[in-house]
């Protein structure tokens, strides 16, 4: 079993044999799942020179992983979210069941051949529409360890209860997962209580604090040098970003209109998942309103270190990275198809961390008013509030938990415990036709 007592866990020594990790991230909408897993994987490989990680996702994080010699990517065929519990192939001409079967076979093969000591799945215990089940079964055959990572807020309690009941998730989590890690703080939002985790799940659940990416974004688009040039004109700089950008058009368009004639310089980043037609509309509007428009962001950390305020949606990663930089934030959360972003914005506003506009109230004048108020807020007071309320060590605490769990699996394999079949690498089929 994985060690459940997270605060007392210590990472294995640096001179221990290699430890292998498989990270599963679904990619139906946005980049949040892969960014959390990447943050933990980077921290894990920094803590243990003998650890390597394989990231399985349909997103394309090669630029991130390429900077780390012990991270690699298993690129799954991409999906896009159509509605809750409904997905379609983003590129391949395959029906939903076909694309999921293809992804499932790749995940199972990864477990059987890479033979990870630990598998970390983000949010979906069974994968999208059950695509991870065969991989989890293969992991059990290895007597390895599966850990489930959950963001703090999933959706409304009613919707989560219905979805978990329909898939029998409490029992399946107990069957497959030895630990559950919550990427948040129970004093701000307690999913164990809110979603009524049964004791079988609650008893193996630990809170890590918030996971914030320690590594820069891919090297393309506008970067920190551009920020310095912009700030040379003496105006405050306000960044608007919608994360991946797949559903951020309305917020970014409204921000551009709010910037027209404003006493700050606005910069909009569309995001790598924004459609070309929407990007073209924003590019034309940027010329009319004097806003700088960039398709993609270069390095979020250095840029956030140079801005004066951020306008963003309520996604986990962008919102928390802005707050980690002690920046005034105006949040425009998504309310559908899930209420996760709206609930997070409400929790953070109640804690005095940000202001937000509900989607139905989004208007240039309202947004302009809140940006102006944010720019006038004392950064010293905001920093003190953030440091008092939030803990950002989630990536390191999660990585520590994974390393301890992997060491336990490695020791079982080495000891040849009766319940453990020491893995043997599958033989390649040879002797076929040449050509």
XYZ file of C-alpha atoms in Angstrom:
435
model
C 0.000 0.000 0.000
C 1.060 3.594 -0.588
C 1.971 5.511 2.559
C -1.121 7.596 3.461
C 0.452 9.822 6.113
C 1.507 12.579 3.740
C 2.987 15.126 6.203
C 5.543 12.587 7.501
C 6.611 11.182 4.134
C 10.205 11.629 3.070
C 11.610 11.195 -0.409
C 13.861 8.174 -1.062
C 17.634 8.596 -1.043
C 19.327 9.753 -4.231
C 21.391 6.554 -4.580
C 18.387 4.219 -4.905
C 17.608 2.357 -8.178
C 15.467 3.933 -10.886
C 11.839 4.787 -10.153
C 9.326 4.995 -13.008
C 6.133 7.048 -13.032
C 3.240 7.213 -15.476
C 1.072 10.350 -15.415
C -2.371 10.251 -17.021
C -4.036 13.534 -17.995
C -7.289 13.784 -19.877
C -7.422 16.465 -22.562
C -11.093 16.995 -23.360
C -11.009 20.732 -22.625
C -8.267 23.108 -21.554
C -4.735 22.430 -20.354
C -5.305 22.285 -16.595
C -4.923 18.546 -16.136
C -1.645 18.248 -18.016
C -0.220 21.382 -16.367
C -0.834 19.983 -12.882
C 0.770 16.676 -13.797
C 3.706 18.472 -15.409
C 4.259 20.567 -12.289
C 4.363 17.442 -10.127
C 6.565 15.566 -12.611
C 9.081 18.415 -12.738
C 9.203 18.576 -8.948
C 9.534 14.807 -8.717
C 12.532 14.651 -11.066
C 14.182 17.543 -9.231
C 13.816 15.737 -5.909
C 15.040 12.344 -7.150
C 17.785 12.040 -9.794
C 16.739 8.414 -10.332
C 13.121 9.165 -11.205
C 11.713 9.338 -14.728
C 8.175 10.118 -15.812
C 6.075 9.313 -18.860
C 3.231 11.768 -19.470
C 0.243 10.234 -21.265
C -2.057 12.878 -22.737
C -3.697 14.042 -25.924
C -2.391 17.563 -25.323
C 0.941 18.483 -26.870
C 3.324 19.331 -24.013
C 6.516 18.433 -25.877
C 7.978 21.922 -25.403
C 7.521 21.639 -21.618
C 8.813 18.087 -21.284
C 11.676 18.639 -23.715
C 13.506 20.800 -21.185
C 13.694 17.914 -18.723
C 15.877 14.964 -19.710
C 13.833 12.548 -17.573
C 10.359 13.441 -18.819
C 8.854 12.009 -21.980
C 5.428 12.099 -23.594
C 3.093 9.356 -24.764
C 1.001 11.355 -27.217
C -2.578 10.063 -27.341
C -4.923 10.954 -30.221
C -6.647 14.191 -29.227
C -10.182 14.578 -27.907
C -12.453 17.578 -27.570
C -15.299 17.989 -25.120
C -18.769 18.218 -26.672
C -20.757 18.245 -23.411
C -20.501 16.688 -19.964
C -19.572 13.020 -20.473
C -19.498 13.454 -24.273
C -16.302 13.649 -26.311
C -15.245 13.532 -29.946
C -11.998 13.042 -31.815
C -10.322 16.388 -32.462
C -8.427 15.297 -35.582
C -9.044 11.676 -36.563
C -12.200 10.619 -38.378
C -13.253 8.134 -35.723
C -16.455 7.835 -33.674
C -16.256 8.320 -29.917
C -16.037 4.600 -29.193
C -13.264 4.173 -31.773
C -11.038 6.965 -30.512
C -11.499 5.843 -26.902
C -10.638 2.232 -27.784
C -7.451 3.412 -29.497
C -6.426 5.535 -26.525
C -7.249 2.719 -24.096
C -5.025 0.249 -25.949
C -2.119 2.712 -25.899
C -2.487 3.301 -22.159
C -2.593 -0.429 -21.420
C 0.482 -1.029 -23.580
C 2.325 1.759 -21.747
C 1.739 0.076 -18.391
C 2.727 -3.363 -19.666
C 5.963 -2.226 -21.331
C 7.112 0.835 -19.343
C 6.086 -0.918 -16.095
C 5.751 2.117 -13.828
C 6.069 1.819 -10.082
C 3.331 4.447 -9.711
C 0.547 5.724 -11.951
C -0.931 9.157 -11.143
C -4.309 9.912 -12.746
C -5.635 13.468 -12.747
C -9.351 13.849 -11.894
C -10.875 10.915 -13.795
C -10.493 7.684 -11.766
C -11.374 5.498 -14.752
C -10.159 7.874 -17.455
C -12.478 9.481 -19.976
C -15.397 7.101 -20.519
C -13.390 4.306 -18.858
C -10.356 4.504 -21.153
C -7.951 3.962 -18.227
C -9.553 0.785 -16.820
C -7.469 -1.721 -18.791
C -4.299 0.146 -17.831
C -5.325 0.043 -14.166
C -5.968 -3.688 -14.423
C -2.523 -4.153 -15.970
C -1.021 -2.094 -13.148
C -2.660 -4.388 -10.595
C -1.091 -7.374 -12.368
C 2.298 -5.737 -11.760
C 1.475 -5.149 -8.071
C 2.278 -1.481 -8.657
C 0.549 1.562 -7.164
C -2.164 3.860 -8.541
C -2.783 7.302 -7.024
C -5.682 9.599 -7.890
C -5.125 13.361 -7.947
C -8.144 15.659 -7.649
C -8.371 19.428 -7.882
C -10.120 21.018 -4.924
C -13.424 21.779 -6.665
C -15.032 19.408 -9.162
C -18.590 20.712 -9.670
C -21.778 21.203 -7.680
C -22.344 18.544 -4.986
C -25.494 17.352 -6.751
C -23.767 16.845 -10.086
C -20.728 15.145 -8.578
C -22.939 12.800 -6.545
C -24.939 11.854 -9.631
C -21.851 11.222 -11.769
C -20.028 9.246 -9.106
C -23.119 7.119 -8.416
C -23.775 6.430 -12.097
C -20.234 5.075 -12.571
C -19.919 3.448 -9.139
C -16.799 5.532 -8.552
C -16.427 5.191 -4.758
C -16.106 1.410 -5.072
C -13.904 1.654 -8.179
C -11.581 4.135 -6.453
C -11.274 1.735 -3.527
C -10.546 -1.141 -5.917
C -7.881 0.584 -7.997
C -6.337 3.429 -5.979
C -4.229 3.250 -2.857
C -4.225 7.011 -2.238
C -6.193 10.117 -3.203
C -4.420 13.492 -3.262
C -6.422 16.730 -3.126
C -4.713 19.708 -4.767
C -6.144 22.289 -2.383
C -6.823 23.227 1.234
C -9.653 21.742 3.279
C -10.188 24.976 5.211
C -11.091 26.786 1.967
C -13.056 24.019 0.274
C -13.332 20.502 1.622
C -14.381 18.066 -1.106
C -14.345 15.152 1.348
C -17.210 16.769 3.260
C -18.870 18.646 0.397
C -19.039 15.615 -1.890
C -19.586 13.174 0.995
C -16.710 10.842 0.274
C -17.443 7.434 1.821
C -15.021 6.376 4.552
C -13.362 3.923 2.169
C -12.245 6.906 0.053
C -11.918 9.555 2.776
C -9.582 7.316 4.769
C -7.003 7.285 1.969
C -7.300 11.001 1.111
C -4.664 13.666 1.861
C -4.541 17.416 1.129
C -1.404 18.710 -0.597
C -2.046 22.437 -0.895
C -2.236 24.147 -4.282
C -0.123 22.934 -7.196
C 1.554 25.767 -9.099
C 3.753 25.118 -12.107
C 7.458 25.629 -11.275
C 8.559 25.523 -14.903
C 8.083 28.026 -17.737
C 5.632 27.681 -20.562
C 6.676 26.721 -24.105
C 9.118 29.143 -25.785
C 6.852 30.850 -28.267
C 4.729 33.995 -28.479
C 5.139 37.140 -26.373
C 7.691 36.923 -23.573
C 9.228 38.890 -20.735
C 11.245 41.085 -23.138
C 7.981 42.330 -24.634
C 6.745 43.205 -21.156
C 9.767 45.371 -20.523
C 9.173 47.245 -23.777
C 5.522 47.788 -22.927
C 6.232 49.038 -19.411
C 8.715 51.559 -20.757
C 5.783 53.795 -21.710
C 4.933 54.285 -18.024
C 1.419 52.863 -18.079
C 0.279 49.945 -15.931
C 0.142 46.661 -17.790
C -2.934 44.449 -17.570
C -2.825 40.930 -18.953
C -5.958 39.065 -20.032
C -5.626 35.343 -20.616
C -8.123 32.529 -20.995
C -5.682 29.682 -20.385
C -5.933 27.291 -23.319
C -8.375 29.707 -24.946
C -10.922 27.204 -26.188
C -13.870 28.996 -24.550
C -12.427 32.397 -23.628
C -13.482 34.481 -26.627
C -16.296 36.448 -24.948
C -14.186 37.379 -21.938
C -11.248 38.504 -24.091
C -13.480 40.480 -26.448
C -15.095 42.265 -23.502
C -11.682 43.022 -22.022
C -10.525 44.615 -25.268
C -13.559 46.887 -25.328
C -12.951 47.783 -21.667
C -9.380 48.816 -22.557
C -10.393 51.371 -25.186
C -9.154 54.726 -23.862
C -8.257 53.247 -20.462
C -5.249 54.509 -18.435
C -3.495 51.158 -18.742
C -1.994 49.084 -21.515
C -3.902 45.897 -22.269
C -2.393 42.708 -23.634
C -4.552 39.755 -24.650
C -3.261 36.208 -25.065
C -5.631 34.020 -27.043
C -4.249 30.617 -26.063
C -3.083 27.589 -28.067
C -6.576 26.054 -28.284
C -8.395 29.149 -29.581
C -9.863 28.689 -33.047
C -8.354 30.634 -35.940
C -11.623 32.488 -36.756
C -11.932 33.729 -33.164
C -8.275 34.753 -33.118
C -8.772 36.744 -36.326
C -11.741 38.613 -34.824
C -9.710 39.510 -31.736
C -6.744 40.591 -33.833
C -8.929 43.066 -35.745
C -10.527 44.338 -32.529
C -7.087 44.793 -30.979
C -6.146 47.183 -33.773
C -9.285 49.219 -33.104
C -8.867 49.399 -29.313
C -5.085 49.761 -29.041
C -4.669 46.423 -27.279
C -1.717 44.161 -28.013
C -2.899 40.728 -29.141
C -0.731 37.626 -29.021
C -1.796 34.152 -30.046
C 0.139 32.376 -27.312
C 1.986 33.195 -24.131
C 5.702 32.531 -23.902
C 6.804 32.249 -20.265
C 4.019 32.797 -17.770
C 6.248 33.152 -14.714
C 8.481 35.981 -15.991
C 5.509 37.764 -17.565
C 3.419 37.606 -14.402
C 6.389 38.996 -12.522
C 6.147 42.160 -14.618
C 2.409 42.843 -14.826
C 0.197 45.012 -12.631
C -3.070 43.049 -12.834
C -4.578 39.981 -14.477
C -7.993 39.310 -15.967
C -8.632 35.600 -16.351
C -11.199 32.857 -16.181
C -11.578 30.673 -13.100
C -9.467 27.733 -14.203
C -7.259 26.213 -11.524
C -3.821 26.850 -13.027
C -3.967 30.373 -14.447
C -5.875 31.698 -11.448
C -3.480 30.236 -8.898
C -0.353 31.229 -10.817
C -1.616 34.821 -10.881
C -2.292 34.745 -7.139
C 1.099 33.139 -6.483
C 2.539 36.270 -8.094
C 0.562 38.443 -5.628
C -1.321 40.089 -8.490
C -4.716 41.791 -8.373
C -7.054 39.428 -10.213
C -10.395 40.050 -11.870
C -11.920 36.647 -12.528
C -14.547 35.930 -15.181
C -15.417 32.291 -14.434
C -17.092 29.832 -16.719
C -20.451 28.630 -15.348
C -21.188 25.853 -17.869
C -20.973 22.959 -18.512
C -19.510 22.733 -14.997
C -19.815 25.177 -12.097
C -16.245 24.485 -10.911
C -14.830 27.860 -11.967
C -17.738 29.837 -10.543
C -17.506 28.013 -7.207
C -13.741 28.613 -7.010
C -14.177 32.308 -7.760
C -16.803 32.588 -5.016
C -14.564 30.829 -2.482
C -11.560 33.003 -3.323
C -13.560 36.243 -3.285
C -14.984 35.345 0.128
C -11.374 34.949 1.310
C -10.479 38.417 0.010
C -8.215 37.169 -2.764
C -9.898 38.539 -5.905
C -12.921 40.117 -7.528
C -15.064 38.376 -10.094
C -17.793 39.031 -12.607
C -20.495 36.432 -13.097
C -20.872 35.545 -16.780
C -24.345 37.069 -17.097
C -23.034 40.390 -15.725
C -20.017 40.638 -18.030
C -19.901 44.097 -19.650
C -17.001 46.395 -20.629
C -17.969 49.081 -18.106
C -18.207 46.579 -15.239
C -14.907 44.973 -16.170
C -13.216 48.355 -16.490
C -14.448 49.357 -13.030
C -13.039 46.216 -11.417
C -9.689 46.502 -13.225
C -9.371 50.094 -12.017
C -10.116 48.994 -8.446
C -7.575 46.181 -8.682
C -4.839 48.518 -9.893
C -5.566 50.752 -6.906
C -5.315 47.965 -4.342
C -2.288 47.895 -2.032
C 0.068 45.185 -3.272
C 1.523 44.870 0.231
C -1.912 44.161 1.703
C -2.736 41.740 -1.103
C 0.545 39.866 -0.649
C -0.092 39.555 3.081
C -3.596 38.245 2.432
C -2.403 35.668 -0.086
C 0.410 34.475 2.182
C -2.049 34.177 5.063
C -4.683 32.217 3.144
C -2.966 30.080 0.477
C -0.339 27.338 0.535
C 1.428 26.750 -2.782
C 3.593 23.734 -1.914
C 1.253 21.196 -3.485
C 3.594 20.012 -6.242
C 6.397 19.159 -3.832
C 4.103 17.463 -1.320
C 2.471 15.398 -4.068
C 5.874 14.487 -5.528
C 7.090 13.389 -2.097
C 4.050 11.146 -1.733
C 4.664 9.586 -5.147
C 8.344 8.946 -4.430
C 7.558 7.220 -1.140
C 4.891 5.099 -2.831
C 7.256 4.150 -5.666
C 9.980 3.162 -3.214
C 7.517 0.861 -1.445
C 6.617 -0.820 -4.743
C 10.273 -1.187 -5.711
C 11.004 -2.810 -2.358
C 8.119 -5.253 -2.846
C 9.410 -6.199 -6.270
C 12.963 -6.610 -4.966
C 11.828 -8.738 -2.030
C 9.772 -10.975 -4.296
C 6.733 -10.811 -2.020
C 4.197 -13.619 -2.635
C 1.643 -11.111 -3.945
C 4.147 -9.565 -6.322
C 5.194 -10.807 -9.729
C 8.525 -9.137 -10.486
C 8.037 -7.550 -13.934
C 9.778 -8.972 -16.968
C 10.139 -6.888 -20.111
C 7.992 -8.230 -22.979
C 9.990 -9.726 -25.830
C 9.748 -8.048 -29.213
C 8.420 -10.170 -32.067
C 11.209 -10.664 -34.610
C 11.788 -12.619 -37.779
C 8.995 -11.058 -39.817
C 9.226 -10.011 -43.421
C 12.058 -7.723 -44.309
C 11.870 -5.067 -46.928
